[in-house]
Coordinates of C-alpha atoms in Angstrom, one line a residue:
T256 CA -3.9 9.6 -5.3
M257 CA -2.1 6.4 -4.3
E258 CA 1.7 6.2 -4.3
N259 CA 4.2 3.5 -3.1
V260 CA 1.5 0.9 -2.3
V261 CA 2.7 -2.5 -3.7
V262 CA 1.7 -6.2 -3.7
G263 CA 3.4 -8.0 -0.9
K264 CA 3.4 -11.6 0.3
I265 CA 3.4 -12.4 4.0
L266 CA 6.2 -14.9 4.6
E267 CA 6.2 -15.0 8.4
I268 CA 4.0 -13.8 11.2
T269 CA 5.1 -13.7 14.8
P270 CA 3.2 -12.4 17.8
H271 CA 4.2 -9.0 19.2
E272 CA 5.8 -9.6 22.7
N273 CA 4.4 -6.3 24.1
S274 CA 0.8 -6.7 22.8
D275 CA -1.9 -9.3 22.9
H276 CA -3.4 -8.2 19.5
L277 CA -0.4 -7.0 17.4
Q278 CA 1.5 -9.2 15.0
I279 CA 4.8 -8.7 13.2
C280 CA 4.8 -9.6 9.5
Q281 CA 7.7 -10.2 7.3
I282 CA 6.7 -9.1 3.8
N283 CA 8.3 -10.0 0.4
T284 CA 7.7 -7.1 -2.0
G285 CA 9.8 -8.6 -4.8
K286 CA 13.0 -7.0 -3.6
E287 CA 15.9 -8.8 -1.9
E288 CA 15.2 -7.4 1.5
L289 CA 12.1 -8.3 3.4
V290 CA 9.9 -5.5 4.9
Q291 CA 8.8 -5.7 8.5
I292 CA 5.3 -4.4 9.1
V293 CA 3.4 -4.5 12.4
T294 CA -0.4 -5.0 12.1
G295 CA -3.4 -5.4 14.4
A296 CA -5.5 -7.1 11.8
Q297 CA -6.5 -10.7 12.7
N298 CA -7.4 -11.9 9.2
V299 CA -3.8 -12.1 7.9
F300 CA -2.0 -15.4 7.4
E301 CA 1.3 -16.6 6.0
G302 CA 1.3 -16.9 2.2
A303 CA -1.4 -14.1 1.8
L304 CA -0.9 -11.5 -0.9
V305 CA -1.7 -8.1 0.5
P306 CA -1.5 -4.4 -0.4
A307 CA 1.5 -3.0 1.5
A308 CA 1.9 0.7 1.9
L309 CA 5.7 1.2 2.2
D310 CA 7.6 4.0 4.0
D311 CA 6.7 7.4 2.5
S312 CA 3.5 6.2 0.8
Y313 CA 0.3 8.0 0.2
L314 CA -3.2 6.5 0.4
P315 CA -6.3 7.7 -1.5
C316 CA -8.0 8.3 1.9
G317 CA -5.4 11.1 2.5
A318 CA -3.0 9.2 4.8
H319 CA 0.7 9.6 4.5
I320 CA 2.5 6.4 5.8
V321 CA 6.0 6.6 7.2
K322 CA 8.0 4.0 9.1
G323 CA 7.8 4.1 12.9
K324 CA 7.6 2.0 16.0
L325 CA 4.6 0.3 17.4
R326 CA 5.1 -0.6 21.1
G327 CA 8.9 -0.7 20.6
V328 CA 9.0 -2.8 17.3
E329 CA 9.9 -1.1 14.0
S330 CA 7.2 -1.1 11.4
N331 CA 8.2 0.0 7.8
G332 CA 4.8 0.6 6.5
M333 CA 1.2 -0.5 6.8
L334 CA -0.9 -3.4 5.4
C335 CA -4.1 -1.9 3.9
S336 CA -7.8 -2.6 4.0
G337 CA -10.2 -1.9 1.2
E338 CA -11.5 1.1 3.1
E339 CA -8.0 2.6 3.4
L340 CA -7.6 2.1 -0.4
C341 CA -11.1 3.7 -0.9
I342 CA -12.5 0.7 -2.7
T343 CA -15.6 -1.2 -2.1
E344 CA -17.0 -4.7 -2.8
A345 CA -18.1 -3.4 -6.2
D346 CA -14.4 -2.6 -7.0
Y347 CA -12.8 -5.8 -5.7
E348 CA -14.3 -8.9 -4.0
G349 CA -13.3 -8.9 -0.3
A350 CA -12.7 -5.1 -0.1
S351 CA -15.5 -4.7 2.5
V352 CA -14.0 -7.3 4.9
N353 CA -13.1 -6.0 8.3
G354 CA -9.4 -6.3 8.2
I355 CA -6.6 -6.3 5.6
L356 CA -7.6 -6.8 1.9
I357 CA -6.4 -10.3 0.9
L358 CA -5.7 -10.3 -2.8
K359 CA -7.4 -13.2 -4.5
E360 CA -5.3 -13.4 -7.7
D361 CA -1.6 -14.2 -8.2
Y362 CA -0.3 -10.7 -8.8
P363 CA 3.5 -10.1 -9.3
L364 CA 5.2 -9.1 -6.0
G365 CA 6.2 -5.4 -6.0
A366 CA 3.6 -4.4 -8.6
E367 CA 1.7 -1.2 -7.8
V368 CA -1.7 -2.0 -6.3
K369 CA -3.4 0.8 -8.2
E370 CA -2.4 -0.8 -11.4
V371 CA -3.2 -4.5 -10.6
L372 CA -6.6 -3.5 -9.1
G373 CA -7.4 -1.0 -12.0
I374 CA -8.0 1.9 -9.7
E375 CA -5.7 4.4 -11.2
D376 CA -8.4 6.1 -13.3
V377 CA -9.5 9.6 -12.5
I378 CA -13.2 10.2 -12.2
F379 CA -14.7 13.7 -12.9
D380 CA -18.0 14.3 -11.2
I381 CA -19.5 17.1 -13.4
N382 CA -22.6 19.1 -12.7
V383 CA -23.6 21.3 -15.7
T384 CA -25.7 24.3 -15.0
A385 CA -28.3 25.8 -17.4
N386 CA -26.0 28.7 -18.3
R387 CA -23.4 26.4 -19.9
P388 CA -25.2 24.8 -23.0
D389 CA -21.7 24.4 -24.5
C390 CA -21.1 21.6 -21.9
H391 CA -24.4 19.7 -22.6
S392 CA -22.6 17.2 -24.8
I393 CA -19.6 14.8 -24.5
L394 CA -17.6 17.0 -26.9
G395 CA -18.5 20.1 -24.9
I396 CA -17.3 18.5 -21.7
A397 CA -14.1 17.3 -23.4
R398 CA -13.4 20.8 -24.5
E399 CA -13.9 22.2 -21.0
V400 CA -11.7 19.5 -19.4
A401 CA -9.0 20.1 -22.1
A402 CA -9.1 23.8 -21.3
V403 CA -8.7 23.1 -17.5
L404 CA -5.8 20.6 -18.1
N405 CA -4.2 22.7 -20.8
K406 CA -4.5 19.9 -23.4
K407 CA -5.8 19.7 -26.9
V408 CA -9.1 18.0 -27.8
K409 CA -8.9 15.4 -30.5
E410 CA -12.0 16.1 -32.6
P411 CA -14.0 13.1 -33.8
D412 CA -13.8 12.2 -37.5
Y413 CA -17.1 13.4 -39.0
S414 CA -16.2 12.3 -42.6
Y415 CA -18.3 9.7 -44.4
E416 CA -18.7 8.2 -47.8
I417 CA -21.9 7.8 -49.8
E418 CA -22.1 4.4 -51.5
R419 CA -22.9 4.8 -55.2
G420 CA -25.8 2.7 -56.6
V421 CA -27.6 2.4 -53.3
S422 CA -31.2 3.4 -53.3
T423 CA -32.4 5.7 -50.5
K424 CA -36.1 5.0 -51.1

């Protein structure tokens, strides 16, 4: 699950004075106040749209992101790579780049990344064994999932009409 990861725009990048590879980024997330995030990625640039995991966010890779200090400078989150978002090149072009995922389209600032990238779907990987013939169809799987999730199955409409005057020969 992914929570509190939003689209941000890098407005300003300054070098970290206590590191030769860290950079301090000022991120606009659509709110009045800018968010300061320290990153070690070298592919970021001013004006880039990036996924920003804000304070108290959760990444699909299992990480819980909280604010902290990196070499004495406050960082209020983390800029995310495709790997940290558990996406590949097949999901979004540029996701396999070594560094931060640079968003190619003009997404609204502050929008949830899982929504703009379309990665909020749940995928069930189901292996049906021979002793469960009731699950050897789409409807059987739907019934099983509904039982697990305590939901009702919407049965398909099996009704049909026979057209009069049409020959079946």
